[in-house]
PDB file of C-alpha atoms in Angstrom:
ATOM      1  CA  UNK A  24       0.000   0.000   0.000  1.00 63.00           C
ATOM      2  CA  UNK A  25       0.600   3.894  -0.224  1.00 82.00           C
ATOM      3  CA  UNK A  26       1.578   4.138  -3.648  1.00 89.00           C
ATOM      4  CA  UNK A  27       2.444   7.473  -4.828  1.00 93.00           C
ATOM      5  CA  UNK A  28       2.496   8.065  -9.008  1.00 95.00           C
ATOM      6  CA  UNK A  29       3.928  10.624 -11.143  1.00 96.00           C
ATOM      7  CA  UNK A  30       2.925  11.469 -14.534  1.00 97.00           C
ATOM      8  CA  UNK A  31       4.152  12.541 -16.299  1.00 97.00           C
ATOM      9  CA  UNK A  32       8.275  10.801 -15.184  1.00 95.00           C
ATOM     10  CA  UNK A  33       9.957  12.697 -18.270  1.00 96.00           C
ATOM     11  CA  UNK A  34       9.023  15.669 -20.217  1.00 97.00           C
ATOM     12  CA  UNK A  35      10.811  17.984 -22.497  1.00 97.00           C
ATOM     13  CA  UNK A  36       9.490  21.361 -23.584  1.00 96.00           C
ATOM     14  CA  UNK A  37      10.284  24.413 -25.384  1.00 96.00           C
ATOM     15  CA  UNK A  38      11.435  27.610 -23.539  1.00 97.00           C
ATOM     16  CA  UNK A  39       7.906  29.925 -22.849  1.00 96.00           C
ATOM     17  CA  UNK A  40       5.828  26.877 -23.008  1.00 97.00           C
ATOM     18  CA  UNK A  41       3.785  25.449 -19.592  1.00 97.00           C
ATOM     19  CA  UNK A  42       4.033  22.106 -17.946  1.00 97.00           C
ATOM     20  CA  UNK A  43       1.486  19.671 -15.950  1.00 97.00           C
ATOM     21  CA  UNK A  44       3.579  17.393 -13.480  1.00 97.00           C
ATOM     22  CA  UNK A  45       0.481  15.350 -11.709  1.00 97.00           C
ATOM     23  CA  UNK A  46       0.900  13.424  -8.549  1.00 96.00           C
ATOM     24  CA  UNK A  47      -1.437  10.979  -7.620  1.00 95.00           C
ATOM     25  CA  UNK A  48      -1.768   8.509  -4.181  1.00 92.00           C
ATOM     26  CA  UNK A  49      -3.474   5.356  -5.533  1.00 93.00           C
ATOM     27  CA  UNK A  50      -4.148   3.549  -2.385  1.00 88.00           C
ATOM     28  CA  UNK A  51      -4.870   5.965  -0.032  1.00 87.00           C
ATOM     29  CA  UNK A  52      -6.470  10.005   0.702  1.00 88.00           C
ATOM     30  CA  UNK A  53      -3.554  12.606   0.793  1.00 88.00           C
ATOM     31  CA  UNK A  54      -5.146  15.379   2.772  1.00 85.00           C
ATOM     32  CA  UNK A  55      -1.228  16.888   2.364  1.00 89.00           C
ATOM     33  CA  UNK A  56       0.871  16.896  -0.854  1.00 92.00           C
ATOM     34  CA  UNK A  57       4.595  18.029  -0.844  1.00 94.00           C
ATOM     35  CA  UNK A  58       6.027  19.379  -3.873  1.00 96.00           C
ATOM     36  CA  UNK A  59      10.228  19.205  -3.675  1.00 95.00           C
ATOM     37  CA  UNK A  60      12.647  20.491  -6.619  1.00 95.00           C
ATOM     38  CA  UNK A  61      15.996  18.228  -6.529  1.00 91.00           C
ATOM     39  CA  UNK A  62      19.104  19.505  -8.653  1.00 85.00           C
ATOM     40  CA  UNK A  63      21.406  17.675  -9.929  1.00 81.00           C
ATOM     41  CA  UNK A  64      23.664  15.683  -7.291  1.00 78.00           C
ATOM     42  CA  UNK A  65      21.935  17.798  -4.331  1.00 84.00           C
ATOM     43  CA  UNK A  66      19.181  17.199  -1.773  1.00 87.00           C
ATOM     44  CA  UNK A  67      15.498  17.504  -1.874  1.00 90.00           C
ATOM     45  CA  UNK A  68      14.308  21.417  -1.643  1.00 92.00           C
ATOM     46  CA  UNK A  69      10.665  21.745  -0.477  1.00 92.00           C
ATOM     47  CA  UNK A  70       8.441  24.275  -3.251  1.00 95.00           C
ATOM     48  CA  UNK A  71       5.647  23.849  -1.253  1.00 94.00           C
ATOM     49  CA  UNK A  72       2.772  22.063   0.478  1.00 92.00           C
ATOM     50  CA  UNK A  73      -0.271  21.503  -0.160  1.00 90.00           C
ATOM     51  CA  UNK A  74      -3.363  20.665   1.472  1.00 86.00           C
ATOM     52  CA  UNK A  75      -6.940  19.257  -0.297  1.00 83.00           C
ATOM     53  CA  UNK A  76      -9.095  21.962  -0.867  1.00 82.00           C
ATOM     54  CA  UNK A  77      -6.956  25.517   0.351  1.00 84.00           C
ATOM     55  CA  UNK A  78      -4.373  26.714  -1.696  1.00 88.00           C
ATOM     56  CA  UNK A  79      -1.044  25.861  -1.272  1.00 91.00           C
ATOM     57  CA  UNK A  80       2.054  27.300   1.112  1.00 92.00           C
ATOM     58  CA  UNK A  81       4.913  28.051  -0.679  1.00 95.00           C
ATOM     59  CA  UNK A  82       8.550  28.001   0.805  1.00 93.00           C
ATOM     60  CA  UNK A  83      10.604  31.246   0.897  1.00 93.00           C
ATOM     61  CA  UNK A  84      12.171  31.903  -2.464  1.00 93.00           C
ATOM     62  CA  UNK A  85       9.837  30.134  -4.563  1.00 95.00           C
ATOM     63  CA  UNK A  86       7.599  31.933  -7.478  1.00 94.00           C
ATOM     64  CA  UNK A  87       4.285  30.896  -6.865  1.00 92.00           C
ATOM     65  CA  UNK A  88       2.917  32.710 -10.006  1.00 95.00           C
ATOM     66  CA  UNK A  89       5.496  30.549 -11.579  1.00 96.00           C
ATOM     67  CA  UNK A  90       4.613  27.407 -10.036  1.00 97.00           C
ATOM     68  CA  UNK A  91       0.726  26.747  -9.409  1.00 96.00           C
ATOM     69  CA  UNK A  92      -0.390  24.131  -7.508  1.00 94.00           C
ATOM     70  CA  UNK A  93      -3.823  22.640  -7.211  1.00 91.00           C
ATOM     71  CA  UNK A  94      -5.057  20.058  -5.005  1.00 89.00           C
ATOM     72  CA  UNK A  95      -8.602  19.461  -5.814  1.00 82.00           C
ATOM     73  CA  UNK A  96      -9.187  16.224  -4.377  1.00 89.00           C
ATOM     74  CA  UNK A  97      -7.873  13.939  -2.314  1.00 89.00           C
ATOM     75  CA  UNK A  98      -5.955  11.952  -4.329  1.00 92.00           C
ATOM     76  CA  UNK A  99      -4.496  14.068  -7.184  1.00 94.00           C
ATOM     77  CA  UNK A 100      -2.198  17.243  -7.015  1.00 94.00           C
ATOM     78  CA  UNK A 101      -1.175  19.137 -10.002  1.00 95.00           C
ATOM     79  CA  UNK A 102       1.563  21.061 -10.306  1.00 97.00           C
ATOM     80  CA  UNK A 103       2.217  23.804 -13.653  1.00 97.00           C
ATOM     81  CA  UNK A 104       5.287  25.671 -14.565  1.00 97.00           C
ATOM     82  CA  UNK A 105       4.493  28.329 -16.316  1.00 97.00           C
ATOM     83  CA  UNK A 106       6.235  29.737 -18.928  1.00 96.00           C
ATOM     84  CA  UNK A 107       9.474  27.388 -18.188  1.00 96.00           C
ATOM     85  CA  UNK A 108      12.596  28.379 -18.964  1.00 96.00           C
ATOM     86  CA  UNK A 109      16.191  26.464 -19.226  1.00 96.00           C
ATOM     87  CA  UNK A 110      16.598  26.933 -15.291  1.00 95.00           C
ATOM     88  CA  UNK A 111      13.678  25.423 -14.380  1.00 96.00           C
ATOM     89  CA  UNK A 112      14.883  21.883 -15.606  1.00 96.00           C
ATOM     90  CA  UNK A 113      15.341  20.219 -12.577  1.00 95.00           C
ATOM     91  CA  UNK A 114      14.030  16.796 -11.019  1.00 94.00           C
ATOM     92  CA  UNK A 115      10.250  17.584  -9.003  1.00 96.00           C
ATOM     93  CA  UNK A 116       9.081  15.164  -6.671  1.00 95.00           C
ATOM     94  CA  UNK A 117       5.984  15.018  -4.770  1.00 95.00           C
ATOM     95  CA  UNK A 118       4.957  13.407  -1.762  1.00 93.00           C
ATOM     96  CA  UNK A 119       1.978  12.624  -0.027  1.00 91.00           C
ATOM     97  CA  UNK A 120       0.908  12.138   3.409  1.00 87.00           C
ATOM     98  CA  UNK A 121      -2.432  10.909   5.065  1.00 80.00           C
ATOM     99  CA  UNK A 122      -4.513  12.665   8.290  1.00 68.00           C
ATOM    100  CA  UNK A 123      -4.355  12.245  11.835  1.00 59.00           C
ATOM    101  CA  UNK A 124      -1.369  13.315  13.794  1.00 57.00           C
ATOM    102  CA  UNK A 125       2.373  13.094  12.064  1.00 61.00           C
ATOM    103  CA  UNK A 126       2.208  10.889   9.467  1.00 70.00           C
ATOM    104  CA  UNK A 127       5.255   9.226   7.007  1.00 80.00           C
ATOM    105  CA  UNK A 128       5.414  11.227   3.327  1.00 87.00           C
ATOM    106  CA  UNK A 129       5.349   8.540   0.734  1.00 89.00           C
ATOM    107  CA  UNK A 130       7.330   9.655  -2.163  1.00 91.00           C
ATOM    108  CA  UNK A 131       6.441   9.470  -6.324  1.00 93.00           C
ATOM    109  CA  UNK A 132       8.711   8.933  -8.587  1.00 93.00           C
ATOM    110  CA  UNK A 133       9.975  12.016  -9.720  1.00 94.00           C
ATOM    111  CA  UNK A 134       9.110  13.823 -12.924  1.00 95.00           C
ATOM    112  CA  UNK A 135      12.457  14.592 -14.925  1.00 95.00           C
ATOM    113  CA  UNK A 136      11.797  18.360 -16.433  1.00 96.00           C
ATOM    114  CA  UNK A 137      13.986  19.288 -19.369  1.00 96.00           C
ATOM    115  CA  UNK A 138      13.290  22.679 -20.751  1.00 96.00           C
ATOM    116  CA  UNK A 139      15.177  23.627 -24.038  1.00 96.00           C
TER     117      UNK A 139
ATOM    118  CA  UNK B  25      13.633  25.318  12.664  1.00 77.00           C
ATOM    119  CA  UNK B  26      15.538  22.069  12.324  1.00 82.00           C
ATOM    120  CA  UNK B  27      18.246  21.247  10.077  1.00 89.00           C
ATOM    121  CA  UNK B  28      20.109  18.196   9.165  1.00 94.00           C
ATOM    122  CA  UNK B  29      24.024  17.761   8.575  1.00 95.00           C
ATOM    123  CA  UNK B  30      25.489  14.620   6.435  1.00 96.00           C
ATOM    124  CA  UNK B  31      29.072  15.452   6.556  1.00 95.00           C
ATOM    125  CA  UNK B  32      30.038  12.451   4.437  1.00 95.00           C
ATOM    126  CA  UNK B  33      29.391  13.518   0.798  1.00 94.00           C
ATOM    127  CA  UNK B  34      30.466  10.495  -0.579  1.00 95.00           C
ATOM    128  CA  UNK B  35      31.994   6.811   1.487  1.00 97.00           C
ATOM    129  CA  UNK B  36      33.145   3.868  -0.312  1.00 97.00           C
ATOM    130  CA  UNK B  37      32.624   0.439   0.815  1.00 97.00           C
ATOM    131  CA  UNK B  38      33.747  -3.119  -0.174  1.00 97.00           C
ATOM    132  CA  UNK B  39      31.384  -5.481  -0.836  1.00 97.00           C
ATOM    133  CA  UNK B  40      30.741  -7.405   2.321  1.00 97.00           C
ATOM    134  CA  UNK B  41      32.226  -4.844   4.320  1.00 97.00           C
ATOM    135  CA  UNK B  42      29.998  -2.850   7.574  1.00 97.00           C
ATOM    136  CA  UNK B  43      28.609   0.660   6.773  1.00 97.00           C
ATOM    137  CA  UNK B  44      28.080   3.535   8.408  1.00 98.00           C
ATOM    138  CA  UNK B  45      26.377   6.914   7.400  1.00 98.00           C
ATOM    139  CA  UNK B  46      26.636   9.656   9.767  1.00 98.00           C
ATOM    140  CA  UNK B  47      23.743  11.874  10.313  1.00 97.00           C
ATOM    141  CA  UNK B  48      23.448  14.870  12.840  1.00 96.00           C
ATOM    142  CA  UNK B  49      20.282  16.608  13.746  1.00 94.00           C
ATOM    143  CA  UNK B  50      19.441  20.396  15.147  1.00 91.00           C
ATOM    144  CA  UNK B  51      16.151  20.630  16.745  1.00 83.00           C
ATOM    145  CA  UNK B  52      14.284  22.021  19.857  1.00 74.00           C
ATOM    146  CA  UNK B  53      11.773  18.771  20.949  1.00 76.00           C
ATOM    147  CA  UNK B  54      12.479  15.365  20.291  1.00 75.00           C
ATOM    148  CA  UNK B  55      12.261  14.811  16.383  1.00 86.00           C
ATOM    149  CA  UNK B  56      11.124  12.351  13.914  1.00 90.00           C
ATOM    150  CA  UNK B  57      13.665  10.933  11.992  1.00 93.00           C
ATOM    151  CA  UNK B  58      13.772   9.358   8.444  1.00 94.00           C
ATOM    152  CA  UNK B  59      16.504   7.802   6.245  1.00 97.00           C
ATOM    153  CA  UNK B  60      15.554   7.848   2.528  1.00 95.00           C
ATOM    154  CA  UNK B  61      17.448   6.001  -0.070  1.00 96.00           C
ATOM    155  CA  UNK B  62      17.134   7.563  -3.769  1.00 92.00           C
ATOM    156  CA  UNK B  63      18.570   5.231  -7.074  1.00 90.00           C
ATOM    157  CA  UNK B  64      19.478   7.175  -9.865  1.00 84.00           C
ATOM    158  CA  UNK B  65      16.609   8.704 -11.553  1.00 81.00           C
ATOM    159  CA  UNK B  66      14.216   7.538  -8.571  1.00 83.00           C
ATOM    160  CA  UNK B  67      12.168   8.236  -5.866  1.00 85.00           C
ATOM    161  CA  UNK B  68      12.633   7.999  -2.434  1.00 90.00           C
ATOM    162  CA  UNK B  69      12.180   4.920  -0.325  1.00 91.00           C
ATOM    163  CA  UNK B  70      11.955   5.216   3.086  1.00 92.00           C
ATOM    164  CA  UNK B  71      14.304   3.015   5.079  1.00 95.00           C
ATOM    165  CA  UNK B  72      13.400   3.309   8.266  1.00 95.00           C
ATOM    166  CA  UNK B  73      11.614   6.097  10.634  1.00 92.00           C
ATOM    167  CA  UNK B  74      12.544   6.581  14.085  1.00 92.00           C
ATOM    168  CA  UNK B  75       9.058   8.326  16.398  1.00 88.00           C
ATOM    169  CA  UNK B  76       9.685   6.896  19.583  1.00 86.00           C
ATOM    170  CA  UNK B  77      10.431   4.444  21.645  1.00 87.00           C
ATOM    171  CA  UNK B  78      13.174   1.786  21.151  1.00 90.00           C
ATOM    172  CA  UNK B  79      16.532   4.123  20.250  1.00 92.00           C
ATOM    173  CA  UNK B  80      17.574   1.087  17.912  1.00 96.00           C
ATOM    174  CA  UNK B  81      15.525   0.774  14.817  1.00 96.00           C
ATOM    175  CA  UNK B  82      15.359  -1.971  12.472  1.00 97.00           C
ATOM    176  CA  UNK B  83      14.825  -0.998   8.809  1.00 96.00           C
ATOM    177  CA  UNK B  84      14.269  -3.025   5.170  1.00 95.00           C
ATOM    178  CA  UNK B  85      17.235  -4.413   3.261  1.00 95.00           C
ATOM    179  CA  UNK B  86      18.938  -5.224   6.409  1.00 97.00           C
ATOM    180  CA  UNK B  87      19.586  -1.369   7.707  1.00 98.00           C
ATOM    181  CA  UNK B  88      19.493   0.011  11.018  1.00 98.00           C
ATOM    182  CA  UNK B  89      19.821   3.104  12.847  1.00 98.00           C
ATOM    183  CA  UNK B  90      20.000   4.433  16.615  1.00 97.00           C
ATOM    184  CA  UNK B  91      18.919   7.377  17.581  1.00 95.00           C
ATOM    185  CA  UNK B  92      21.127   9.465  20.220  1.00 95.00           C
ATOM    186  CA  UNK B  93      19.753  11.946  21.813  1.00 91.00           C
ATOM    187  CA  UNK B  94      22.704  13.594  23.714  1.00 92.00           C
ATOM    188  CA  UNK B  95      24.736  13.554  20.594  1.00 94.00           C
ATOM    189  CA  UNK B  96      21.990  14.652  17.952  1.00 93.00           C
ATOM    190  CA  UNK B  97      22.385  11.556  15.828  1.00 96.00           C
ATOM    191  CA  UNK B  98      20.981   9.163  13.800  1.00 97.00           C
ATOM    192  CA  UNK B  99      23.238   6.829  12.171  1.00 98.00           C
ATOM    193  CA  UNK B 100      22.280   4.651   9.587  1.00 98.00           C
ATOM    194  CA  UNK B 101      24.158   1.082   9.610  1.00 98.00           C
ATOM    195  CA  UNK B 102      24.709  -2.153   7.763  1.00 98.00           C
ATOM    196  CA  UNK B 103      26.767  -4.459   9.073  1.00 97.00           C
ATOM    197  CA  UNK B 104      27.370  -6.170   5.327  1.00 97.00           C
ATOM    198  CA  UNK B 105      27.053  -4.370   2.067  1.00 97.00           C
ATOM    199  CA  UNK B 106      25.758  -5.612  -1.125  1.00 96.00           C
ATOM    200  CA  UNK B 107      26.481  -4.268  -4.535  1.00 96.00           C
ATOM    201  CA  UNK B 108      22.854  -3.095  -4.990  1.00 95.00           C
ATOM    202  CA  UNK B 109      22.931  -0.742  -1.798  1.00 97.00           C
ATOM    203  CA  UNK B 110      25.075   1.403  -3.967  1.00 96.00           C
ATOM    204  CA  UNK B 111      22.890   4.879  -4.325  1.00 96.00           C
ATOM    205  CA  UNK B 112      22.164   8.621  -2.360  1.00 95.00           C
ATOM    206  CA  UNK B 113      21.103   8.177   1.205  1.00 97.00           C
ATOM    207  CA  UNK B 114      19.255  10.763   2.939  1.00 96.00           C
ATOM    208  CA  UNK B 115      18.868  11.638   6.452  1.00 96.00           C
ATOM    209  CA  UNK B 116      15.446  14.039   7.164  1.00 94.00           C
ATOM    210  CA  UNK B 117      14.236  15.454  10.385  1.00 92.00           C
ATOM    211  CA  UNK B 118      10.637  16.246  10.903  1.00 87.00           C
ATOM    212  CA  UNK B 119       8.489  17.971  13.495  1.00 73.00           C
ATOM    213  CA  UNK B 120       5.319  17.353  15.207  1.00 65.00           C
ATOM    214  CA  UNK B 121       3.251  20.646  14.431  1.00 62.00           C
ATOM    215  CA  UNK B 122       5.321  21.122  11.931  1.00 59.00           C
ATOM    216  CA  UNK B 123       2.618  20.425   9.113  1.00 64.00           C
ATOM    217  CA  UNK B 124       4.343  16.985   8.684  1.00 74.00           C
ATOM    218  CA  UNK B 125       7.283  19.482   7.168  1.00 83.00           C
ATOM    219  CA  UNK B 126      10.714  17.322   6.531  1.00 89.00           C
ATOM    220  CA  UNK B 127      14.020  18.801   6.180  1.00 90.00           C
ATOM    221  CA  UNK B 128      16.620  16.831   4.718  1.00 93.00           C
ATOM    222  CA  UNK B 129      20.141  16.026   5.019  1.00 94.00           C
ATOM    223  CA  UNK B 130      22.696  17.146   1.643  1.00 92.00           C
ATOM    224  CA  UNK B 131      22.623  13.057   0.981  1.00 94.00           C
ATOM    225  CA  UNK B 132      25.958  10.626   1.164  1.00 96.00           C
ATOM    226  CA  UNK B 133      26.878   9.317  -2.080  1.00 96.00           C
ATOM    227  CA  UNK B 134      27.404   5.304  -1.285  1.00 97.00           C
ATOM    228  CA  UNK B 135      29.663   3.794  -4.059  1.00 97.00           C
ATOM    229  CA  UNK B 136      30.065  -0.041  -3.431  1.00 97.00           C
ATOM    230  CA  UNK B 137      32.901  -2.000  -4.800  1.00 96.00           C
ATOM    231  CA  UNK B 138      32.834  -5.585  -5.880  1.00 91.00           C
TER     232      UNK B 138
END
């Protein structure tokens, strides 16, 4: 159990253009969804965090015009970068956690952005 | 806030040989504690989680850790390696009330040799 998918795992896209990275927990209801950007040979940077329903936090430093999250129900989360550019190739993950006290993030696979 | 320190960017094992991955912890409360392993390419898998309780925690693929609480740490160990435990481990610290927040570690690059 608490499967986490990504969709899609690799994308590449032309500078200006927007992209749909969903995140999905098949087995479970993820009242909170993590979004993380990973570079190259580094750790795991939370964007943000999301919760079913309200709109999403967003760590210091990130563009949240730039990145929109949605979590509309309990078992999808969307996130779109918008007019991508070349630095905004990176690895995103997302994660997923269930309610009721502090739970264990289950993690997808990772969605490998190339913009060109 | 808490933060996580890996200072081992990259160890090298033998085959066969015992492991250890050195993670250090700053936080105010007692924390919950992850160790993540990450293939190329991948995901994270979670090794083992320490909440409470027993100090000594038994993970999958033969890993363990023990938490110490006077020295901050959380050391992951194997006593024998295999060839397929070669990937990124990271440590990650997370906070009750802390909107099930993590915080990770910089990783430790495992490289096994046969």
């Amino acid at each position: 159990g608490a499967v986490v998918s990504q969709h899609p795992s690799r994308v590449i896209c032309k500078s200006g253009t927007s992209v749909k990275i969903e995140c999905r927990s098949l087995d479970f209801q993820a009242t909170t969804m993590f979004w993380y950007r990973q570079f190259p040979k580094q750790s795991l940077m939370l964007m943000a965090t999301s919760n079913e329903g309200s709109k999403a936090t967003y760590e210091q430093g990130v563009e949240k015009d730039k990145f929109l999250i949605n979590h509309a129900s309990l078992t999808l989360s969307t996130l779109t970068v918008t007019s991508a550019h070349p630095e905004d190739s990176s690895f995103y993950i997302c994660s997923a956690t269930a309610s009721g006290g502090y739970n264990e993030q289950f993690f997808g696979p990772g969605t490998r952005l190339t913009v060109l | 806030a808490q933060s996580v320190t890996q200072p081992d960017i990259h160890i090298t094992v033998s085959e066969g040989a015992s492991l250890e991955l050195r993670c250090n912890y700053s936080y105010g409360a007692t924390p919950y504690l992850f160790w993540y392993v990450q293939s190329p390419g991948q995901g994270l898998q979670l090794l083992l989680k320490y909440f409470s309780g027993d100090t000594l925690v038994q993970g999958i693929k033969g890993f363990e850790a023990e938490f110490k609480r006077s020295q901050s740490s959380f050391n992951l160990r194997k006593p024998s390696v295999h060839w397929s435990d070669a990937a990124e481990y990271f440590c990650a610290v997370g906070a009750m009330g802390g909107g099930n927040k993590l915080t990770f570690g910089t990783g430790t690059q495992l490289k096994v040799e046969l």
